PDB file of C-alpha atoms in Angstrom:
ATOM      1  CA  MET A 128      10.747 -17.082 -33.384  1.00 36.00           C
ATOM      2  CA  VAL A 129       8.903 -18.899 -30.948  1.00 35.00           C
ATOM      3  CA  ALA A 130       5.190 -19.054 -30.751  1.00 38.00           C
ATOM      4  CA  LEU A 131       3.532 -19.490 -27.617  1.00 32.00           C
ATOM      5  CA  GLY A 132      -0.085 -20.191 -27.584  1.00 35.00           C
ATOM      6  CA  ARG A 133      -2.555 -20.667 -24.361  1.00 33.00           C
ATOM      7  CA  ARG A 134      -1.688 -23.840 -22.242  1.00 34.00           C
ATOM      8  CA  THR A 135      -1.707 -24.212 -18.787  1.00 32.00           C
ATOM      9  CA  GLY A 136       0.550 -26.350 -16.340  1.00 37.00           C
ATOM     10  CA  LEU A 137       3.938 -25.920 -15.095  1.00 34.00           C
ATOM     11  CA  ASP A 138       6.930 -24.848 -16.847  1.00 37.00           C
ATOM     12  CA  SER A 139      10.369 -23.301 -16.483  1.00 35.00           C
ATOM     13  CA  PHE A 140       8.832 -20.079 -14.977  1.00 33.00           C
ATOM     14  CA  GLY A 141       7.944 -21.935 -11.771  1.00 41.00           C
ATOM     15  CA  GLY A 142       4.424 -23.085 -12.920  1.00 41.00           C
ATOM     16  CA  SER A 143       3.444 -20.059 -14.633  1.00 43.00           C
ATOM     17  CA  ASP A 144       0.653 -20.232 -17.533  1.00 48.00           C
ATOM     18  CA  VAL A 145       2.755 -19.655 -20.641  1.00 41.00           C
ATOM     19  CA  TYR A 146      -0.153 -17.577 -21.903  1.00 44.00           C
ATOM     20  CA  THR A 147       0.115 -14.910 -19.150  1.00 46.00           C
ATOM     21  CA  VAL A 148       3.891 -15.234 -19.483  1.00 43.00           C
ATOM     22  CA  TYR A 149       2.959 -13.869 -23.038  1.00 43.00           C
ATOM     23  CA  MET A 150       0.875 -11.638 -22.382  1.00 47.00           C
ATOM     24  CA  LYS A 151       3.108  -9.751 -19.954  1.00 51.00           C
ATOM     25  CA  ARG A 152       5.725  -9.332 -22.892  1.00 63.00           C
ATOM     26  CA  PRO A 153       6.167  -5.813 -24.445  1.00 86.00           C
ATOM     27  CA  THR A 154       3.296  -5.036 -26.770  1.00 91.00           C
ATOM     28  CA  ALA A 155       5.491  -4.333 -29.832  1.00 91.00           C
ATOM     29  CA  GLU A 156       7.225  -8.058 -29.129  1.00 93.00           C
ATOM     30  CA  ARG A 157       3.854  -9.695 -28.996  1.00 95.00           C
ATOM     31  CA  ILE A 158       2.967  -7.959 -31.995  1.00 97.00           C
ATOM     32  CA  ALA A 159       5.757  -9.178 -33.897  1.00 95.00           C
ATOM     33  CA  ARG A 160       5.628 -12.487 -32.787  1.00 96.00           C
ATOM     34  CA  ALA A 161       1.974 -12.616 -33.799  1.00 97.00           C
ATOM     35  CA  ALA A 162       2.825 -11.374 -37.159  1.00 98.00           C
ATOM     36  CA  ARG A 163       5.333 -13.596 -37.950  1.00 97.00           C
ATOM     37  CA  ARG A 164       3.229 -16.444 -37.010  1.00 98.00           C
ATOM     38  CA  LEU A 165       0.813 -15.354 -39.733  1.00 98.00           C
ATOM     39  CA  LEU A 166       3.785 -15.039 -41.968  1.00 98.00           C
ATOM     40  CA  ASP A 167       5.255 -18.299 -41.281  1.00 97.00           C
ATOM     41  CA  LYS A 168       1.466 -20.199 -41.837  1.00 97.00           C
ATOM     42  CA  GLU A 169      -0.325 -17.881 -44.600  1.00 97.00           C
ATOM     43  CA  GLY A 170       2.358 -15.672 -46.486  1.00 96.00           C
ATOM     44  CA  ALA A 171       2.869 -11.738 -45.954  1.00 96.00           C
ATOM     45  CA  GLU A 172      -0.625 -11.364 -47.575  1.00 95.00           C
ATOM     46  CA  ALA A 173      -2.059 -12.534 -44.687  1.00 96.00           C
ATOM     47  CA  VAL A 174      -0.026 -10.439 -42.539  1.00 97.00           C
ATOM     48  CA  THR A 175      -2.760  -6.996 -41.969  1.00 97.00           C
ATOM     49  CA  MET A 176      -2.984  -4.837 -38.984  1.00 97.00           C
ATOM     50  CA  ARG A 177      -6.443  -5.852 -38.075  1.00 96.00           C
ATOM     51  CA  ARG A 178      -5.319  -9.542 -37.969  1.00 97.00           C
ATOM     52  CA  VAL A 179      -2.194  -9.160 -36.302  1.00 98.00           C
ATOM     53  CA  ALA A 180      -3.970  -6.978 -33.646  1.00 97.00           C
ATOM     54  CA  ALA A 181      -7.075  -9.491 -33.349  1.00 97.00           C
ATOM     55  CA  ALA A 182      -3.740 -12.450 -32.647  1.00 96.00           C
ATOM     56  CA  VAL A 183      -2.495 -10.315 -29.878  1.00 96.00           C
ATOM     57  CA  GLY A 184      -6.183  -9.516 -28.520  1.00 96.00           C
ATOM     58  CA  ILE A 185      -5.454  -5.520 -29.276  1.00 96.00           C
ATOM     59  CA  THR A 186      -7.262  -2.590 -31.713  1.00 95.00           C
ATOM     60  CA  ALA A 187      -5.670  -2.375 -34.977  1.00 93.00           C
ATOM     61  CA  MET A 188      -5.279   1.120 -33.716  1.00 94.00           C
ATOM     62  CA  ALA A 189      -2.608  -0.003 -30.785  1.00 95.00           C
ATOM     63  CA  VAL A 190      -0.406  -1.671 -33.624  1.00 96.00           C
ATOM     64  CA  TYR A 191      -0.202   1.344 -35.481  1.00 95.00           C
ATOM     65  CA  ARG A 192       1.345   3.144 -32.177  1.00 94.00           C
ATOM     66  CA  HIS A 193       4.342   0.579 -32.434  1.00 95.00           C
ATOM     67  CA  TYR A 194       4.646   0.108 -36.488  1.00 95.00           C
ATOM     68  CA  SER A 195       3.385   3.076 -38.729  1.00 94.00           C
ATOM     69  CA  ASP A 196       2.164   1.302 -41.148  1.00 95.00           C
ATOM     70  CA  ARG A 197       1.686  -2.304 -42.985  1.00 95.00           C
ATOM     71  CA  LYS A 198       4.842  -1.595 -44.703  1.00 95.00           C
ATOM     72  CA  ALA A 199       6.636  -0.803 -41.525  1.00 95.00           C
ATOM     73  CA  LEU A 200       5.762  -3.888 -39.824  1.00 96.00           C
ATOM     74  CA  LEU A 201       6.639  -6.126 -42.822  1.00 96.00           C
ATOM     75  CA  ASN A 202       9.926  -4.523 -42.738  1.00 95.00           C
ATOM     76  CA  ALA A 203      10.591  -5.379 -39.753  1.00 95.00           C
ATOM     77  CA  LEU A 204       9.552  -8.787 -39.870  1.00 97.00           C
ATOM     78  CA  ALA A 205      12.423  -9.226 -43.075  1.00 96.00           C
ATOM     79  CA  ASP A 206      14.935  -7.234 -40.902  1.00 95.00           C
ATOM     80  CA  GLU A 207      14.473  -9.759 -38.295  1.00 95.00           C
ATOM     81  CA  GLY A 208      14.973 -12.648 -40.859  1.00 97.00           C
ATOM     82  CA  PHE A 209      18.083 -11.181 -41.985  1.00 95.00           C
ATOM     83  CA  GLN A 210      19.513 -11.052 -38.445  1.00 95.00           C
ATOM     84  CA  GLU A 211      18.523 -14.446 -37.624  1.00 96.00           C
ATOM     85  CA  LEU A 212      20.161 -15.692 -41.313  1.00 97.00           C
ATOM     86  CA  ALA A 213      23.324 -13.677 -39.968  1.00 95.00           C
ATOM     87  CA  GLN A 214      23.215 -15.270 -36.962  1.00 95.00           C
ATOM     88  CA  ARG A 215      23.233 -18.968 -38.448  1.00 95.00           C
ATOM     89  CA  LEU A 216      26.122 -17.969 -40.891  1.00 94.00           C
ATOM     90  CA  ALA A 217      27.913 -16.603 -37.916  1.00 92.00           C
ATOM     91  CA  ALA A 218      27.935 -20.195 -36.476  1.00 89.00           C
ATOM     92  CA  VAL A 219      29.329 -21.938 -39.287  1.00 84.00           C
ATOM     93  CA  GLY A 220      32.815 -21.126 -38.048  1.00 75.00           C
ATOM     94  CA  GLN A 221      36.331 -20.862 -39.393  1.00 74.00           C
ATOM     95  CA  PRO A 222      37.451 -24.680 -39.657  1.00 83.00           C
ATOM     96  CA  GLY A 223      38.330 -25.790 -42.956  1.00 88.00           C
ATOM     97  CA  SER A 224      39.545 -25.202 -46.273  1.00 92.00           C
ATOM     98  CA  ILE A 225      37.980 -22.152 -47.961  1.00 93.00           C
ATOM     99  CA  GLU A 226      35.879 -24.380 -50.109  1.00 93.00           C
ATOM    100  CA  GLU A 227      34.587 -26.448 -47.220  1.00 93.00           C
ATOM    101  CA  ARG A 228      33.352 -22.980 -45.915  1.00 94.00           C
ATOM    102  CA  LEU A 229      31.929 -21.893 -48.812  1.00 94.00           C
ATOM    103  CA  THR A 230      29.986 -25.137 -48.898  1.00 94.00           C
ATOM    104  CA  ARG A 231      28.980 -25.028 -45.316  1.00 94.00           C
ATOM    105  CA  THR A 232      27.593 -21.125 -45.634  1.00 95.00           C
ATOM    106  CA  LEU A 233      25.759 -22.328 -48.960  1.00 96.00           C
ATOM    107  CA  ASP A 234      23.750 -24.979 -46.882  1.00 96.00           C
ATOM    108  CA  VAL A 235      22.996 -22.827 -43.919  1.00 97.00           C
ATOM    109  CA  ASN A 236      21.225 -20.409 -46.791  1.00 97.00           C
ATOM    110  CA  VAL A 237      19.513 -23.309 -48.690  1.00 98.00           C
ATOM    111  CA  MET A 238      18.133 -24.850 -45.252  1.00 98.00           C
ATOM    112  CA  PHE A 239      16.920 -21.177 -44.299  1.00 98.00           C
ATOM    113  CA  GLY A 240      15.045 -21.115 -47.372  1.00 98.00           C
ATOM    114  CA  LEU A 241      13.662 -24.636 -46.987  1.00 98.00           C
ATOM    115  CA  GLU A 242      12.798 -24.181 -43.369  1.00 98.00           C
ATOM    116  CA  ASN A 243      11.344 -20.548 -43.964  1.00 98.00           C
ATOM    117  CA  PRO A 244       9.761 -20.078 -47.512  1.00 98.00           C
ATOM    118  CA  ARG A 245       7.565 -17.535 -46.338  1.00 98.00           C
ATOM    119  CA  LEU A 246      10.046 -15.247 -44.695  1.00 98.00           C
ATOM    120  CA  PHE A 247      12.284 -16.024 -47.720  1.00 98.00           C
ATOM    121  CA  GLU A 248       9.898 -14.449 -49.992  1.00 97.00           C
ATOM    122  CA  LEU A 249       9.320 -11.724 -47.895  1.00 97.00           C
ATOM    123  CA  MET A 250      13.203 -11.365 -47.117  1.00 96.00           C
ATOM    124  CA  PHE A 251      14.448 -11.658 -51.135  1.00 95.00           C
ATOM    125  CA  LEU A 252      11.506 -11.890 -53.695  1.00 94.00           C
ATOM    126  CA  THR A 253       8.817  -9.493 -52.253  1.00 92.00           C
ATOM    127  CA  PRO A 254       9.326  -5.795 -53.128  1.00 91.00           C
ATOM    128  CA  ARG A 255       9.785  -3.686 -50.059  1.00 88.00           C
ATOM    129  CA  GLU A 256      10.572   0.251 -49.156  1.00 86.00           C
ATOM    130  CA  GLY A 257      14.326   0.472 -48.058  1.00 85.00           C
ATOM    131  CA  ALA A 258      15.284  -3.106 -49.198  1.00 91.00           C
ATOM    132  CA  ARG A 259      18.942  -3.527 -49.763  1.00 92.00           C
ATOM    133  CA  GLN A 260      19.889  -2.785 -53.479  1.00 94.00           C
ATOM    134  CA  TYR A 261      23.208  -3.633 -55.374  1.00 95.00           C
ATOM    135  CA  PRO A 262      25.856  -2.699 -55.123  1.00 95.00           C
ATOM    136  CA  ARG A 263      25.356   0.753 -53.081  1.00 96.00           C
ATOM    137  CA  ASP A 264      24.248  -0.857 -50.180  1.00 96.00           C
ATOM    138  CA  PHE A 265      26.455  -4.147 -50.462  1.00 95.00           C
ATOM    139  CA  ALA A 266      29.436  -2.323 -50.970  1.00 94.00           C
ATOM    140  CA  ALA A 267      28.537   0.046 -47.706  1.00 95.00           C
ATOM    141  CA  GLY A 268      28.373  -2.431 -45.569  1.00 94.00           C
ATOM    142  CA  LYS A 269      24.525  -2.504 -44.803  1.00 94.00           C
ATOM    143  CA  SER A 270      23.965  -6.209 -45.481  1.00 94.00           C
ATOM    144  CA  PRO A 271      24.902  -8.362 -42.366  1.00 92.00           C
ATOM    145  CA  THR A 272      24.377 -11.667 -44.547  1.00 94.00           C
ATOM    146  CA  ALA A 273      26.179 -10.026 -47.204  1.00 95.00           C
ATOM    147  CA  ASN A 274      28.974  -8.946 -44.868  1.00 95.00           C
ATOM    148  CA  GLN A 275      29.867 -11.930 -43.607  1.00 93.00           C
ATOM    149  CA  PHE A 276      30.102 -13.930 -47.171  1.00 95.00           C
ATOM    150  CA  ALA A 277      32.444 -10.864 -48.387  1.00 96.00           C
ATOM    151  CA  ALA A 278      34.918 -11.935 -45.636  1.00 94.00           C
ATOM    152  CA  LEU A 279      34.939 -15.131 -46.813  1.00 95.00           C
ATOM    153  CA  VAL A 280      35.648 -14.507 -50.284  1.00 97.00           C
ATOM    154  CA  ARG A 281      38.312 -11.678 -49.150  1.00 97.00           C
ATOM    155  CA  ALA A 282      40.012 -14.637 -47.358  1.00 95.00           C
ATOM    156  CA  GLY A 283      39.891 -16.956 -50.220  1.00 96.00           C
ATOM    157  CA  VAL A 284      41.205 -14.010 -52.314  1.00 97.00           C
ATOM    158  CA  ALA A 285      43.870 -13.776 -49.334  1.00 97.00           C
ATOM    159  CA  GLU A 286      44.631 -17.497 -49.236  1.00 95.00           C
ATOM    160  CA  GLY A 287      45.258 -17.768 -53.507  1.00 96.00           C
ATOM    161  CA  TYR A 288      41.760 -19.367 -54.047  1.00 97.00           C
ATOM    162  CA  PHE A 289      40.839 -16.818 -55.929  1.00 98.00           C
ATOM    163  CA  PRO A 290      42.410 -14.780 -57.857  1.00 97.00           C
ATOM    164  CA  PRO A 291      44.145 -11.286 -56.980  1.00 97.00           C
ATOM    165  CA  GLU A 292      41.624  -9.627 -59.108  1.00 97.00           C
ATOM    166  CA  THR A 293      38.339 -10.825 -58.195  1.00 98.00           C
ATOM    167  CA  ASP A 294      35.650  -8.362 -57.286  1.00 97.00           C
ATOM    168  CA  VAL A 295      34.701  -9.478 -54.297  1.00 97.00           C
ATOM    169  CA  TRP A 296      30.845  -7.822 -54.139  1.00 97.00           C
ATOM    170  CA  ALA A 297      30.139  -9.137 -57.682  1.00 97.00           C
ATOM    171  CA  VAL A 298      30.505 -12.339 -56.132  1.00 97.00           C
ATOM    172  CA  VAL A 299      29.100 -11.984 -53.285  1.00 97.00           C
ATOM    173  CA  PHE A 300      26.219 -10.651 -55.491  1.00 97.00           C
ATOM    174  CA  GLU A 301      26.262 -13.337 -57.911  1.00 97.00           C
ATOM    175  CA  THR A 302      25.937 -16.046 -55.426  1.00 97.00           C
ATOM    176  CA  GLY A 303      23.029 -14.804 -53.596  1.00 96.00           C
ATOM    177  CA  ALA A 304      21.229 -14.505 -56.742  1.00 97.00           C
ATOM    178  CA  LEU A 305      22.607 -18.135 -57.574  1.00 97.00           C
ATOM    179  CA  TRP A 306      21.393 -19.656 -54.458  1.00 97.00           C
ATOM    180  CA  GLN A 307      18.202 -17.840 -53.759  1.00 97.00           C
ATOM    181  CA  GLY A 308      16.743 -18.211 -57.497  1.00 97.00           C
ATOM    182  CA  LEU A 309      17.348 -21.579 -56.995  1.00 98.00           C
ATOM    183  CA  MET A 310      15.416 -21.768 -54.395  1.00 98.00           C
ATOM    184  CA  MET A 311      12.523 -19.550 -55.685  1.00 97.00           C
ATOM    185  CA  LEU A 312      12.414 -22.255 -58.483  1.00 98.00           C
ATOM    186  CA  TYR A 313      12.273 -25.134 -56.104  1.00 98.00           C
ATOM    187  CA  LEU A 314       9.307 -23.677 -53.608  1.00 97.00           C
ATOM    188  CA  GLY A 315       7.713 -22.719 -56.759  1.00 96.00           C
ATOM    189  CA  GLY A 316       7.625 -26.238 -57.771  1.00 97.00           C
ATOM    190  CA  ARG A 317      10.017 -26.462 -60.629  1.00 97.00           C
ATOM    191  CA  VAL A 318      12.522 -28.697 -59.386  1.00 97.00           C
ATOM    192  CA  SER A 319      11.265 -32.609 -58.987  1.00 98.00           C
ATOM    193  CA  MET A 320      13.783 -33.140 -56.457  1.00 97.00           C
ATOM    194  CA  SER A 321      13.708 -34.198 -52.526  1.00 97.00           C
ATOM    195  CA  ALA A 322      15.096 -31.600 -50.321  1.00 97.00           C
ATOM    196  CA  ALA A 323      18.362 -32.931 -49.398  1.00 97.00           C
ATOM    197  CA  ARG A 324      18.978 -33.982 -52.972  1.00 98.00           C
ATOM    198  CA  PHE A 325      18.240 -30.476 -53.788  1.00 98.00           C
ATOM    199  CA  ARG A 326      20.697 -29.080 -51.186  1.00 97.00           C
ATOM    200  CA  THR A 327      23.712 -31.425 -52.983  1.00 97.00           C
ATOM    201  CA  TYR A 328      22.797 -29.640 -56.558  1.00 98.00           C
ATOM    202  CA  CYS A 329      22.997 -26.288 -55.106  1.00 97.00           C
ATOM    203  CA  GLN A 330      26.165 -27.156 -54.114  1.00 96.00           C
ATOM    204  CA  GLN A 331      26.993 -28.565 -57.212  1.00 97.00           C
ATOM    205  CA  ALA A 332      25.657 -25.700 -59.103  1.00 97.00           C
ATOM    206  CA  MET A 333      27.408 -23.129 -56.706  1.00 96.00           C
ATOM    207  CA  GLY A 334      31.041 -25.427 -57.206  1.00 95.00           C
ATOM    208  CA  ARG A 335      30.635 -24.609 -61.174  1.00 96.00           C
ATOM    209  CA  TYR A 336      30.309 -20.821 -60.252  1.00 97.00           C
ATOM    210  CA  MET A 337      33.262 -20.539 -58.208  1.00 96.00           C
ATOM    211  CA  ASP A 338      35.524 -22.686 -60.687  1.00 96.00           C
ATOM    212  CA  GLY A 339      34.803 -20.060 -62.954  1.00 96.00           C
ATOM    213  CA  VAL A 340      35.268 -17.300 -60.956  1.00 96.00           C
ATOM    214  CA  ARG A 341      39.111 -18.823 -60.185  1.00 95.00           C
ATOM    215  CA  ARG A 342      39.753 -19.249 -63.623  1.00 91.00           C
TER     216      ARG A 342
END
C-alpha cells in the first residue's frame, strides 16, 4: 500500500496537491492506509482506533462506522496482505519445470515476508478471529495463497514429479509451515545469515522436504 503524505508540487493529477488527493479518497480507504502505515512502522500493537483516527484526521467514533472494532480492522489488513501475496504468486507464471516453479513460488513467499515483516506477523503468527484453519478451510478453497500452491502440487502429480498418492493439502500446509517457521526464526534474530543467504537456505530446505515427498 502506498503511503501518501503532505507535500506540494505538480504531480500526475495535473498539479493537484498530493495531500488534497489523499483527503478526497473514501474514508474507509484512508483508514486502511493509515492503519497499514502504523502496522508497517510499529507492528499490530500500534494499530488502535484512536491512533488511526488521529492519522486520518477524524474522530475515533468515525472509524467505528467503517470497522466494527480493532479486530475487524486488523482482519481487514491481514486479508489485504493475503490478496497482495496472492497477486505476487499469480505473477510467477507457468514456464519452467515443476521444480523451477516451486522454487520461484517459495522465493516469492520468502521475499514477501522479508519486505513486510510486520504484515507477515499479523497474517501468519497473530491469533485472529476467522483466521483460516487447516484442513477444513484449505480443502474448501478459502485460502487465495494456498489455492495457488495446491494447483502447482496437483500439476506436479499429473506430470509425475510427485507420486499419485500425494496428499495435496498436507503438502501445501506443511510447505507453508516450513517457510513461515524459518521466516519467524529469521525475523526473531535466530538466524545469522544475510537476507540473500537466507533465501538460498530456504530453497535448500524446501528441496529436502520435496525430496521426501517424492520418495
